[in-house]
mmCIF file of N, CA, C and O in Angstrom:
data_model
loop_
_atom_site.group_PDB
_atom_site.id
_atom_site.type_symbol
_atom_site.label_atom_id
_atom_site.label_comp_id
_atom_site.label_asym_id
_atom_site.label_seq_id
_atom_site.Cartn_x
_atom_site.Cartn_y
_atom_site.Cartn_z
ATOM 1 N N UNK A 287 6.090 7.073 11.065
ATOM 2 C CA UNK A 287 4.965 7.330 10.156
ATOM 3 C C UNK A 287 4.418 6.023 9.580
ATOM 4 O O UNK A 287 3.242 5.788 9.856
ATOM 5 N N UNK A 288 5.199 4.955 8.676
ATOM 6 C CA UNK A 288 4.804 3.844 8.160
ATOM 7 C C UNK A 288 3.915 2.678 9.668
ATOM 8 O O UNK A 288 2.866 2.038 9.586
ATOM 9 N N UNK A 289 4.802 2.806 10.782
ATOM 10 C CA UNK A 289 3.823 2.089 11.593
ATOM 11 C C UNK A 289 2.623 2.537 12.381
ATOM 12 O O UNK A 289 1.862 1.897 13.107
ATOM 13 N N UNK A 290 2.669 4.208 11.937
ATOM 14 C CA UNK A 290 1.214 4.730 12.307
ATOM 15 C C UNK A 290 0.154 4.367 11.390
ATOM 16 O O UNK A 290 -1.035 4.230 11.676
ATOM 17 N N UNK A 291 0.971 4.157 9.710
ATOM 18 C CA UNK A 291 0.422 4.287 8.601
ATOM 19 C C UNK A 291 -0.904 2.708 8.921
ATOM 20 O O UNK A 291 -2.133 2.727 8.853
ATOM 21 N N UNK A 292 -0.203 1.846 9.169
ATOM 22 C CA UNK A 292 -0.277 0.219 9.528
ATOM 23 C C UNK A 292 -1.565 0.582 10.029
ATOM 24 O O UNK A 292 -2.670 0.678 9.496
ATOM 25 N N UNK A 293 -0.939 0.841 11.736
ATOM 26 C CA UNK A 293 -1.894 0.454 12.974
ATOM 27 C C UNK A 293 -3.400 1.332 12.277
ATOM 28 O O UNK A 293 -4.405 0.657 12.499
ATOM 29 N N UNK A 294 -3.611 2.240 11.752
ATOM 30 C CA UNK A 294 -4.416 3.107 10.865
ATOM 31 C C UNK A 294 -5.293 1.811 10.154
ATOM 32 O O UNK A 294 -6.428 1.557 10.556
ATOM 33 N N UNK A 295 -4.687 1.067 9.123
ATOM 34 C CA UNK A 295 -5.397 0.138 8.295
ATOM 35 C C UNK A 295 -6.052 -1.142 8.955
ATOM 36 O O UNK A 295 -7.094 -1.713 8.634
ATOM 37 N N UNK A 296 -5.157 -1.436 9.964
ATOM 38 C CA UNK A 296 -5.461 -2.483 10.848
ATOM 39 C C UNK A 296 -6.709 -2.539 11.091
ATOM 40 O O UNK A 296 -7.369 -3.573 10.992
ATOM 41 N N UNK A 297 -7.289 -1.102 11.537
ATOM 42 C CA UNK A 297 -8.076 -1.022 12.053
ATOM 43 C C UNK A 297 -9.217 -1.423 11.691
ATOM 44 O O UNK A 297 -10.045 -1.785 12.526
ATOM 45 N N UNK A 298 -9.517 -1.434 10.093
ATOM 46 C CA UNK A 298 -10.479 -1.913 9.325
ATOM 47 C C UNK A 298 -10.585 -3.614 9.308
ATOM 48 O O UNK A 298 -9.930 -4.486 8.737
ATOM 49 N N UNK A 299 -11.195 -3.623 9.792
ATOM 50 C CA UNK A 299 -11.622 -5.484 9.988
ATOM 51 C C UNK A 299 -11.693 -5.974 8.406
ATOM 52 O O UNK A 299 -10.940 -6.801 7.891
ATOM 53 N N UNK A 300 -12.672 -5.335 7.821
ATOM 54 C CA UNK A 300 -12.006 -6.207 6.405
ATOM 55 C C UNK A 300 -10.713 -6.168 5.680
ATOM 56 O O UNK A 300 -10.798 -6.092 4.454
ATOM 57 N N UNK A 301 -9.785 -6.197 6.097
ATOM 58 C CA UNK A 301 -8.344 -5.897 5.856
ATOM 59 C C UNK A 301 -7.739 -7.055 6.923
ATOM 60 O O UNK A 301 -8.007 -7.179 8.118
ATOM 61 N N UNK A 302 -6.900 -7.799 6.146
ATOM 62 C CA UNK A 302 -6.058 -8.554 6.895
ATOM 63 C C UNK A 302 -4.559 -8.581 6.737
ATOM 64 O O UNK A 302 -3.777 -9.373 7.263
ATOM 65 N N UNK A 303 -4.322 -7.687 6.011
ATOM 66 C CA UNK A 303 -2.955 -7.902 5.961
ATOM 67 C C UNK A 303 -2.382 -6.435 4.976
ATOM 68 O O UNK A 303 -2.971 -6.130 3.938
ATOM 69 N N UNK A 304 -1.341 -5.748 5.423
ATOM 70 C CA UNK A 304 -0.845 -4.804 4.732
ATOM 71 C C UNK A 304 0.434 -4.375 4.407
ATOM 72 O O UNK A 304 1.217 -5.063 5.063
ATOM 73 N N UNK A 305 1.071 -3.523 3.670
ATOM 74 C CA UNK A 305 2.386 -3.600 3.340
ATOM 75 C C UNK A 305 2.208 -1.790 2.965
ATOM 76 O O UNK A 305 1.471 -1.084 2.277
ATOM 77 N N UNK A 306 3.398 -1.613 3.911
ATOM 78 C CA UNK A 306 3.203 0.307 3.332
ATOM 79 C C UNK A 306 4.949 0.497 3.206
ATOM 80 O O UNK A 306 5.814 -0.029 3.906
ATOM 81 N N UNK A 307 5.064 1.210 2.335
ATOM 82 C CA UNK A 307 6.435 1.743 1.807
ATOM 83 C C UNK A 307 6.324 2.798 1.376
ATOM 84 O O UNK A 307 5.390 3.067 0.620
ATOM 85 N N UNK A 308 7.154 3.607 1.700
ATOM 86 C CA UNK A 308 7.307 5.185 1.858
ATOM 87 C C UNK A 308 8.908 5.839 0.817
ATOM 88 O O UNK A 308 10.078 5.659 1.156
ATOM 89 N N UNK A 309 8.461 6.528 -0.352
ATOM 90 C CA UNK A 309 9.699 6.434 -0.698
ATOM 91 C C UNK A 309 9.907 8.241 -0.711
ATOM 92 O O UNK A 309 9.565 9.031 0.170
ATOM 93 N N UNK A 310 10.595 8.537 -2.054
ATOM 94 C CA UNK A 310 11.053 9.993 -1.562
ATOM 95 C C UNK A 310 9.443 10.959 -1.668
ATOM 96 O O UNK A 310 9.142 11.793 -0.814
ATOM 97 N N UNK A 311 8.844 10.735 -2.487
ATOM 98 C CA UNK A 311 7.532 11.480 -2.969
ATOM 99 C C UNK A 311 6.032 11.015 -2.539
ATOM 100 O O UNK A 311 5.094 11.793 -2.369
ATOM 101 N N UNK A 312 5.977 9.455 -2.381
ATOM 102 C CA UNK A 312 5.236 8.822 -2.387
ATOM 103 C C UNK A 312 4.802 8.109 -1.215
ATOM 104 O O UNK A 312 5.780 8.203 -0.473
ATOM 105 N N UNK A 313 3.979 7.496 -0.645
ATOM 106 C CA UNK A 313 3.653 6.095 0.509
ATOM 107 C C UNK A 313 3.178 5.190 -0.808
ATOM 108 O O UNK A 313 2.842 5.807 -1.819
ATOM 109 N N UNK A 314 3.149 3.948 -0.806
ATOM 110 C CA UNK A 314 2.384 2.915 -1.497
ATOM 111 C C UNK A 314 1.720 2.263 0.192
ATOM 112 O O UNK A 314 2.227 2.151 1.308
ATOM 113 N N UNK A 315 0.515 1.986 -0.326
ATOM 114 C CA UNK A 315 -0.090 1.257 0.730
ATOM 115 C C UNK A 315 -1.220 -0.102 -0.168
ATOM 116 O O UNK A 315 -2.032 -0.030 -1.090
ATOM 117 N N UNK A 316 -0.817 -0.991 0.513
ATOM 118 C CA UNK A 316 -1.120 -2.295 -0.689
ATOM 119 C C UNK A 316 -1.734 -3.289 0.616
ATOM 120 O O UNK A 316 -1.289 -3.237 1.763
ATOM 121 N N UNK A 317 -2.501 -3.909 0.303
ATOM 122 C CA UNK A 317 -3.442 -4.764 1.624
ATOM 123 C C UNK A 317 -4.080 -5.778 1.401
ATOM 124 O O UNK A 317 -4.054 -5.788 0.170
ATOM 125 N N UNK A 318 -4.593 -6.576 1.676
ATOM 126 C CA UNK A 318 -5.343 -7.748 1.249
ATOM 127 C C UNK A 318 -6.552 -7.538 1.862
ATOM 128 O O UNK A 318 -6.617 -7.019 2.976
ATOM 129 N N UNK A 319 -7.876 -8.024 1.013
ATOM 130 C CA UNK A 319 -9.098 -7.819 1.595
ATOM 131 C C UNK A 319 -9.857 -8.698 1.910
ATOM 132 O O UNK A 319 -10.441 -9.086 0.898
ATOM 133 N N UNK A 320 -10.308 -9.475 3.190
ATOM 134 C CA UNK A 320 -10.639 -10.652 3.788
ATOM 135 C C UNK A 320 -11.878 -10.652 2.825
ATOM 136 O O UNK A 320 -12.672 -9.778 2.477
ATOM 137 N N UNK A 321 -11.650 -12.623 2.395
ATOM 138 C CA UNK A 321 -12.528 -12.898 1.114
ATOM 139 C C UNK A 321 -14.319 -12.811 1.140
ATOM 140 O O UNK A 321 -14.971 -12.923 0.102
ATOM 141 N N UNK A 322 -15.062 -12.559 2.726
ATOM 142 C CA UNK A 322 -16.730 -12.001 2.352
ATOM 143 C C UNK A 322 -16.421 -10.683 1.815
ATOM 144 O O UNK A 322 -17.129 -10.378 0.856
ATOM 145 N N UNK A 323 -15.480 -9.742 2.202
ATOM 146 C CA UNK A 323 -15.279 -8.488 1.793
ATOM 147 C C UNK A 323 -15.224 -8.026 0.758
ATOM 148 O O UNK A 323 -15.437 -6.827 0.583
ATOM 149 N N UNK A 324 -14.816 -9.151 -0.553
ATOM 150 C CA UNK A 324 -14.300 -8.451 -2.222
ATOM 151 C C UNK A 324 -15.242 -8.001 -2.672
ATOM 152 O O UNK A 324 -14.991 -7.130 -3.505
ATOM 153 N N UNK A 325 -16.602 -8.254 -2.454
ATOM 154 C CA UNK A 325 -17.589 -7.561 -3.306
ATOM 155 C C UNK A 325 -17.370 -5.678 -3.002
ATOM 156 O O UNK A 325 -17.659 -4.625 -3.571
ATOM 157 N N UNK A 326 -16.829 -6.036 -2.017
ATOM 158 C CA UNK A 326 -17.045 -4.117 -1.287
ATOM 159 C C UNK A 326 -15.953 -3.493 -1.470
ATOM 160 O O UNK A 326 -15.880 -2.386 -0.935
ATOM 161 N N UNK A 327 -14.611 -4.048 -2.373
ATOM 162 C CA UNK A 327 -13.377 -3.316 -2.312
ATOM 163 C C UNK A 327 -13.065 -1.942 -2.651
ATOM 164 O O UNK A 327 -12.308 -1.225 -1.996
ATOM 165 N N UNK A 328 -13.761 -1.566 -3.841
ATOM 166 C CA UNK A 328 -14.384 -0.238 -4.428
ATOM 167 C C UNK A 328 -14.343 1.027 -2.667
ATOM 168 O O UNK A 328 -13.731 1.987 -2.200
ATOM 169 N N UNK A 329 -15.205 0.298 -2.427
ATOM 170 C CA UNK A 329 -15.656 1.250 -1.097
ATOM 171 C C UNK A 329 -14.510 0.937 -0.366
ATOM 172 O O UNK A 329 -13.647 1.800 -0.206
ATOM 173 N N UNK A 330 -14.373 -0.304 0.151
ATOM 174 C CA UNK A 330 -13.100 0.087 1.142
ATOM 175 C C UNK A 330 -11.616 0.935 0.603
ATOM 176 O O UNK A 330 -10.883 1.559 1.370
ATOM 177 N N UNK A 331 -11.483 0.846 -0.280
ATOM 178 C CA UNK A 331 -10.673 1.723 -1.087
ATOM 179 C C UNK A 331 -10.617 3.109 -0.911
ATOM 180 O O UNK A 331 -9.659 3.818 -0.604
ATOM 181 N N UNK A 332 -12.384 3.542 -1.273
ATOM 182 C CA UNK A 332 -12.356 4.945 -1.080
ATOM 183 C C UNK A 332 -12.037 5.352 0.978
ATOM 184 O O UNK A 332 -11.465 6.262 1.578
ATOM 185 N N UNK A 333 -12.611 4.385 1.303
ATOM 186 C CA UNK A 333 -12.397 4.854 2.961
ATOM 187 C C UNK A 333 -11.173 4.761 3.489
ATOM 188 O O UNK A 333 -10.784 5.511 4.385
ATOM 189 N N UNK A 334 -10.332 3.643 2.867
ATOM 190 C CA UNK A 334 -8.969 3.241 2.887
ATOM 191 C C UNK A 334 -7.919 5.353 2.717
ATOM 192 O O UNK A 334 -7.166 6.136 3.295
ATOM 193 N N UNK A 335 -8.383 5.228 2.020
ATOM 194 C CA UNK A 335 -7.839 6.690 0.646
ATOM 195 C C UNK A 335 -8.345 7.929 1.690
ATOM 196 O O UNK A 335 -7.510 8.796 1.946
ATOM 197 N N UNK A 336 -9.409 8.008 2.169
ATOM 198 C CA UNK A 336 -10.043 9.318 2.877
ATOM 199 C C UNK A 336 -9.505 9.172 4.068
ATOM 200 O O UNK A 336 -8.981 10.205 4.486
ATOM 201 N N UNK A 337 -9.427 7.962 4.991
ATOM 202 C CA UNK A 337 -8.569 8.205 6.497
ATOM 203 C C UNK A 337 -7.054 9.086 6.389
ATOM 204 O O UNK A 337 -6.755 10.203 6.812
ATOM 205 N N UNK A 338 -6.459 8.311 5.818
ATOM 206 C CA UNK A 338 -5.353 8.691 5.048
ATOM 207 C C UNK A 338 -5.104 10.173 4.770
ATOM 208 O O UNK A 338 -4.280 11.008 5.143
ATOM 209 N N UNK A 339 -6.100 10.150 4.007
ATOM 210 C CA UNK A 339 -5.905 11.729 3.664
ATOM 211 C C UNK A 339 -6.213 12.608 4.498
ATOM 212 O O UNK A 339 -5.569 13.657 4.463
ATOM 213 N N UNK A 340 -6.836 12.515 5.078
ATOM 214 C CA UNK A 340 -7.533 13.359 6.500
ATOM 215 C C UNK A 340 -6.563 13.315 7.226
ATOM 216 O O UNK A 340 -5.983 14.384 7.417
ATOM 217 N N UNK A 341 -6.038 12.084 7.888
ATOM 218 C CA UNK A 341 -5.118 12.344 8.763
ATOM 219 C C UNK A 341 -3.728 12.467 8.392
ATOM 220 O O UNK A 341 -3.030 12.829 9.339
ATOM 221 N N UNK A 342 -3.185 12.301 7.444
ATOM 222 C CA UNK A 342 -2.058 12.870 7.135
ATOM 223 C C UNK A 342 -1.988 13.733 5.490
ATOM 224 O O UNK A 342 -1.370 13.184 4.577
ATOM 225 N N UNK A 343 -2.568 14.882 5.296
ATOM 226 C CA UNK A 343 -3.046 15.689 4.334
ATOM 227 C C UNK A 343 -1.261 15.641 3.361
ATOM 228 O O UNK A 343 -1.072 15.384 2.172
ATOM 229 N N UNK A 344 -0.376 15.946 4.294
ATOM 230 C CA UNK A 344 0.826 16.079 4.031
ATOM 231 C C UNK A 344 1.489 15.195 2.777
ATOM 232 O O UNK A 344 2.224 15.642 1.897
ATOM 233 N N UNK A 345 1.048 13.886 2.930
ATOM 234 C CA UNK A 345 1.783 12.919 2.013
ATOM 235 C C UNK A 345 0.717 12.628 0.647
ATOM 236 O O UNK A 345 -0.385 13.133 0.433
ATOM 237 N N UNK A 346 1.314 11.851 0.011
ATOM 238 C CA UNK A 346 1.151 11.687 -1.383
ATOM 239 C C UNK A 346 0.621 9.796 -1.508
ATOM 240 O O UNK A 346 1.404 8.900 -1.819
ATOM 241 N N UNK A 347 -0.484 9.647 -1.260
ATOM 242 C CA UNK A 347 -0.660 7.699 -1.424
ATOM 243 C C UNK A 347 -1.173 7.231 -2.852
ATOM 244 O O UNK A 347 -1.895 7.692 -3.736
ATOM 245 N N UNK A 348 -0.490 6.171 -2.644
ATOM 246 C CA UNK A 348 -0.917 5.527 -3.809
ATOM 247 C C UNK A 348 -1.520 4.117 -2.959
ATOM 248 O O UNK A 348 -0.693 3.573 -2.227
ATOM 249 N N UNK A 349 -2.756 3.571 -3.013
ATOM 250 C CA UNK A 349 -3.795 2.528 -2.438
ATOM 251 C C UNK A 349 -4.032 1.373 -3.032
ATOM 252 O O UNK A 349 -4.877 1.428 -3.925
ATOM 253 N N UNK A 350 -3.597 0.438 -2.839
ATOM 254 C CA UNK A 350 -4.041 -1.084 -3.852
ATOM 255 C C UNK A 350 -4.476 -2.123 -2.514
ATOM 256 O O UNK A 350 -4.260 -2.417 -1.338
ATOM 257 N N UNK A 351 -5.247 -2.393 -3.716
ATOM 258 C CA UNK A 351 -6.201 -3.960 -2.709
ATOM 259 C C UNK A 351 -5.887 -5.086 -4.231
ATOM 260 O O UNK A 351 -6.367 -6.216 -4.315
ATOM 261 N N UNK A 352 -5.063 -4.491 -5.225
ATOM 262 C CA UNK A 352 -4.448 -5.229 -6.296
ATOM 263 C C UNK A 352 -3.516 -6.449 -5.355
ATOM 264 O O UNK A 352 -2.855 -6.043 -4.399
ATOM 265 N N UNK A 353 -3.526 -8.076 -5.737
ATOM 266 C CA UNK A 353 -2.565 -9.283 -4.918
ATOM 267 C C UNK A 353 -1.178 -8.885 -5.826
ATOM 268 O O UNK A 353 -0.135 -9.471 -5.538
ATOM 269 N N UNK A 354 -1.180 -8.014 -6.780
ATOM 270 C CA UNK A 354 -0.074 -8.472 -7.367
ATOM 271 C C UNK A 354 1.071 -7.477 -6.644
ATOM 272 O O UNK A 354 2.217 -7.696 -6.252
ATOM 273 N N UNK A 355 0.226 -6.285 -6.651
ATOM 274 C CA UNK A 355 0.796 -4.770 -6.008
ATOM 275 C C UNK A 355 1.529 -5.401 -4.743
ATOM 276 O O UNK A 355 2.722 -5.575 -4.492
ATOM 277 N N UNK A 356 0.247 -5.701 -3.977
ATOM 278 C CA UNK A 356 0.721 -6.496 -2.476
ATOM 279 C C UNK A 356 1.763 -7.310 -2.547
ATOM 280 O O UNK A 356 2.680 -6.964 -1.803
ATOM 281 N N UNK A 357 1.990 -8.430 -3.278
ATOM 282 C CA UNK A 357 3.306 -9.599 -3.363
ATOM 283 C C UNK A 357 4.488 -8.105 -4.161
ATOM 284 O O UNK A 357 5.559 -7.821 -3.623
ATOM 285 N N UNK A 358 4.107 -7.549 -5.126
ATOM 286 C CA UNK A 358 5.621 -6.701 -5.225
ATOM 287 C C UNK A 358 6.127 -5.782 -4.114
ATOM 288 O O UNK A 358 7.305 -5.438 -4.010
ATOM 289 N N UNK A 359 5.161 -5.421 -3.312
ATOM 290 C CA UNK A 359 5.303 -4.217 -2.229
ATOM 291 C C UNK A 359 5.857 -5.094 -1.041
ATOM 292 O O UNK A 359 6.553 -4.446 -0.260
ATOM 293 N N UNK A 360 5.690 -6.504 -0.719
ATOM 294 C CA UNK A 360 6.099 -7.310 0.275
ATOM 295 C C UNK A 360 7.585 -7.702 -0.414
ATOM 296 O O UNK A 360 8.457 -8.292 0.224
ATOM 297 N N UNK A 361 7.688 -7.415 -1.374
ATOM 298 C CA UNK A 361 9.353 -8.413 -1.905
ATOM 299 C C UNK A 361 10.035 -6.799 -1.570
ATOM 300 O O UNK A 361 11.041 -6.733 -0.864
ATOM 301 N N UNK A 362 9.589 -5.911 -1.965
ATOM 302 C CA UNK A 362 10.460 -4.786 -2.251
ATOM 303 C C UNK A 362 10.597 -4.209 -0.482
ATOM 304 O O UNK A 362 11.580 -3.593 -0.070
ATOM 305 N N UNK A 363 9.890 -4.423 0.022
ATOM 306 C CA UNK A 363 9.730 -4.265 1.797
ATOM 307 C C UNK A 363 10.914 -5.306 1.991
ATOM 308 O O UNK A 363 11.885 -4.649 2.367
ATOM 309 N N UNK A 364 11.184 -6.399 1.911
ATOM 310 C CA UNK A 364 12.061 -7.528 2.442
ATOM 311 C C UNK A 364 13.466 -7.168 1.614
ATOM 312 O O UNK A 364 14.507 -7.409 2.226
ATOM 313 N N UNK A 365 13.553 -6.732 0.561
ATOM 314 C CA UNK A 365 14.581 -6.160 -0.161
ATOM 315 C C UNK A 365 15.165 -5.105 0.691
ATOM 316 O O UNK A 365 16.378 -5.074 0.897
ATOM 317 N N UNK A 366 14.561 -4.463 1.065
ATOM 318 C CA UNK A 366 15.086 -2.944 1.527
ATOM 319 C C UNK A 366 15.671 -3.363 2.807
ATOM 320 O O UNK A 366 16.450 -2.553 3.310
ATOM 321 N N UNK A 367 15.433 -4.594 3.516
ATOM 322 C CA UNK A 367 15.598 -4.615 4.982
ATOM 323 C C UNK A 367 17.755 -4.878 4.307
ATOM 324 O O UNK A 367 18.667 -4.206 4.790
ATOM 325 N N UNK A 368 17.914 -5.701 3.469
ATOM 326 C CA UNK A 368 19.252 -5.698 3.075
ATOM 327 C C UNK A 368 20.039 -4.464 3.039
ATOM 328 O O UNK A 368 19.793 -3.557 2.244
ATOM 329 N N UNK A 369 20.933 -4.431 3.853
ATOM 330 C CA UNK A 369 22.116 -3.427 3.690
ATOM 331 C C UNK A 369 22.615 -3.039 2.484
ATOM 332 O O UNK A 369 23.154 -1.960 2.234
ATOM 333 N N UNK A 370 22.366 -4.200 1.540
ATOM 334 C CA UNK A 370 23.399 -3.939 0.221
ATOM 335 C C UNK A 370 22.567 -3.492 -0.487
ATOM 336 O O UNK A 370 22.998 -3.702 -1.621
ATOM 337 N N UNK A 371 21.160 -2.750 -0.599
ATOM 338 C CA UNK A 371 19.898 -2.817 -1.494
ATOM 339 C C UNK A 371 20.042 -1.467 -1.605
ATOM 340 O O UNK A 371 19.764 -0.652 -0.725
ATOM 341 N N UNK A 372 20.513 -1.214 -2.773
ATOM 342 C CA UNK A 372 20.842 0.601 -2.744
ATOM 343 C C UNK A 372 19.102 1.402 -2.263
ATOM 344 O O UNK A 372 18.074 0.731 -2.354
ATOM 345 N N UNK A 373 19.092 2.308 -1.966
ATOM 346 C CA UNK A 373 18.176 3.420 -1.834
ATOM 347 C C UNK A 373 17.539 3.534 -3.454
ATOM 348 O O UNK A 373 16.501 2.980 -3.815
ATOM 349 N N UNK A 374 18.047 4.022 -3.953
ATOM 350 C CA UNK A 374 18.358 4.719 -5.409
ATOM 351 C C UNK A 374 17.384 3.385 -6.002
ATOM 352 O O UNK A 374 16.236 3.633 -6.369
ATOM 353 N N UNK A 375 18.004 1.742 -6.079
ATOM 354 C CA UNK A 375 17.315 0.928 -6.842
ATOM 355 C C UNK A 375 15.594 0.882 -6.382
ATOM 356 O O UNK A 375 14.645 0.787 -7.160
ATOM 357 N N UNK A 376 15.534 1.009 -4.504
ATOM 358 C CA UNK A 376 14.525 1.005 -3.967
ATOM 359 C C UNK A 376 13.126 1.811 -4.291
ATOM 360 O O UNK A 376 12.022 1.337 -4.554
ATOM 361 N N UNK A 377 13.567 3.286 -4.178
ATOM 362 C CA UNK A 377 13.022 3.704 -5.096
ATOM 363 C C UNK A 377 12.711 3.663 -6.366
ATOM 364 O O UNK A 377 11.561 4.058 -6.559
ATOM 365 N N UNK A 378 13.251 3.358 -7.272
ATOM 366 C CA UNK A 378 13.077 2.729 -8.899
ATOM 367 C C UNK A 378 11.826 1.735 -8.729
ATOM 368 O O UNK A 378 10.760 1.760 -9.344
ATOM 369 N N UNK A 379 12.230 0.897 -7.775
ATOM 370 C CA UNK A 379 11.189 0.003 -7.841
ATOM 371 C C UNK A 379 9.883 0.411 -7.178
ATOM 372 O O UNK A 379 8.789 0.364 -7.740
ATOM 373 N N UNK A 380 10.032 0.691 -6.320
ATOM 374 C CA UNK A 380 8.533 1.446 -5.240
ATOM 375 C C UNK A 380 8.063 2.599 -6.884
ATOM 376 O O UNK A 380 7.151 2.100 -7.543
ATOM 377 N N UNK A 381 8.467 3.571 -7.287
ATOM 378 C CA UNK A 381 8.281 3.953 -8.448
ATOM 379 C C UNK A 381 7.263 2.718 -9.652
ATOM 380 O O UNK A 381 6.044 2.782 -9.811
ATOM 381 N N UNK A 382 7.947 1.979 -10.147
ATOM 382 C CA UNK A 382 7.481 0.984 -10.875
ATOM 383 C C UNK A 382 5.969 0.548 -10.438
ATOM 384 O O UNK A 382 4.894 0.693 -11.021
ATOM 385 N N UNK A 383 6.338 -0.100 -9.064
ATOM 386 C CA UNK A 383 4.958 -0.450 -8.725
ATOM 387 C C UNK A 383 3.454 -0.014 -8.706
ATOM 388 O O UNK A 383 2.345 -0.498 -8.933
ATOM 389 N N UNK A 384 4.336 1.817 -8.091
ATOM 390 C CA UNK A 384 3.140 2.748 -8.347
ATOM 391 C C UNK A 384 3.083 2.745 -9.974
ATOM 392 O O UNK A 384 1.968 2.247 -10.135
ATOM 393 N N UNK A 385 3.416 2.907 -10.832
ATOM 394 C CA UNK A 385 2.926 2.884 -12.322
ATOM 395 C C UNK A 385 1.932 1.910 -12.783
ATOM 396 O O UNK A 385 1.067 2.091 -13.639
ATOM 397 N N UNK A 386 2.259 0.468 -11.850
ATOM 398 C CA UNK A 386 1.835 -0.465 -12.087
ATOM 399 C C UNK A 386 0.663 -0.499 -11.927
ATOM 400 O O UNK A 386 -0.119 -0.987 -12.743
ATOM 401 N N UNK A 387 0.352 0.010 -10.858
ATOM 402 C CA UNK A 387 -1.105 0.309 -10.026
ATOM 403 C C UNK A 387 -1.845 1.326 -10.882
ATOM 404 O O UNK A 387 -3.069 1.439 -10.929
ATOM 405 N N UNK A 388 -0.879 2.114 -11.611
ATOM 406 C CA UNK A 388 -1.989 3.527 -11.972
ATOM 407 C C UNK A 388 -2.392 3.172 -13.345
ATOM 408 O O UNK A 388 -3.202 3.854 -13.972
ATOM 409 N N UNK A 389 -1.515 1.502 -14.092
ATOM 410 C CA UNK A 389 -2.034 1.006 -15.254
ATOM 411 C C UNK A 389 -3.032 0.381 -14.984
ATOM 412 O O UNK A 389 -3.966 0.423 -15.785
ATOM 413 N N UNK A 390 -3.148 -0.396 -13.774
ATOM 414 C CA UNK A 390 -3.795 -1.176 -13.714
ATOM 415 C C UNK A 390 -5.419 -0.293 -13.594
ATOM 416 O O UNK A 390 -6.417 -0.985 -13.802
ATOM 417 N N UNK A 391 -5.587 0.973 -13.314
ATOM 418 C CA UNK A 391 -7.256 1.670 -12.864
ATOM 419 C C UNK A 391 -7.404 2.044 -14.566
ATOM 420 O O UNK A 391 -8.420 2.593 -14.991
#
């Protein structure tokens, strides 16, 4: 699912880079938006948000084109690849981030 989630965002040329994490309730999907593009993030957001939803009605996203979302969603992605990185903390944090994001609108 997360590398369908990807190849999905890829697809958008103003997007260069993305980070998706999937926890028990949630996907976070966090991306960077190639710099002629920032005036239009608003919109790519909403189109970002509607593929998504269309094609997988099932799940629950939370969407940032936020750098800060992106650098926590890339540490907490490289965290998780560790064996010793409980589940339990993983979630806590994927949790957090989404809060972070829903302070930040």
């Amino acid at each position: 699912l997360i590398a369908s989630i990807e190849l999905d965002i890829e697809d958008f040329d103003e997007l260069y880079d993305v980070a998706v994490l999937k926890g028990k309730d949630d996907i976070l999907v966090a991306y960077k938006v190639k710099h002629m593009q920032r005036f239009r993030m608003k919109k790519i957001e909403k189109e970002v948000n509607k593929l998504l939803e269309e094609k997988y009605p099932d799940e629950n996203f939370t969407v940032s084109s936020d750098y800060k979302i992106f650098l926590e969603a890339v540490e907490l992605e490289e965290n998780m690849k560790d064996p010793n990185y409980s589940p339990k903390k993983a979630e806590k944090k994927l949790k957090e981030i989404i809060e972070m994001k829903k302070e930040l609108t």
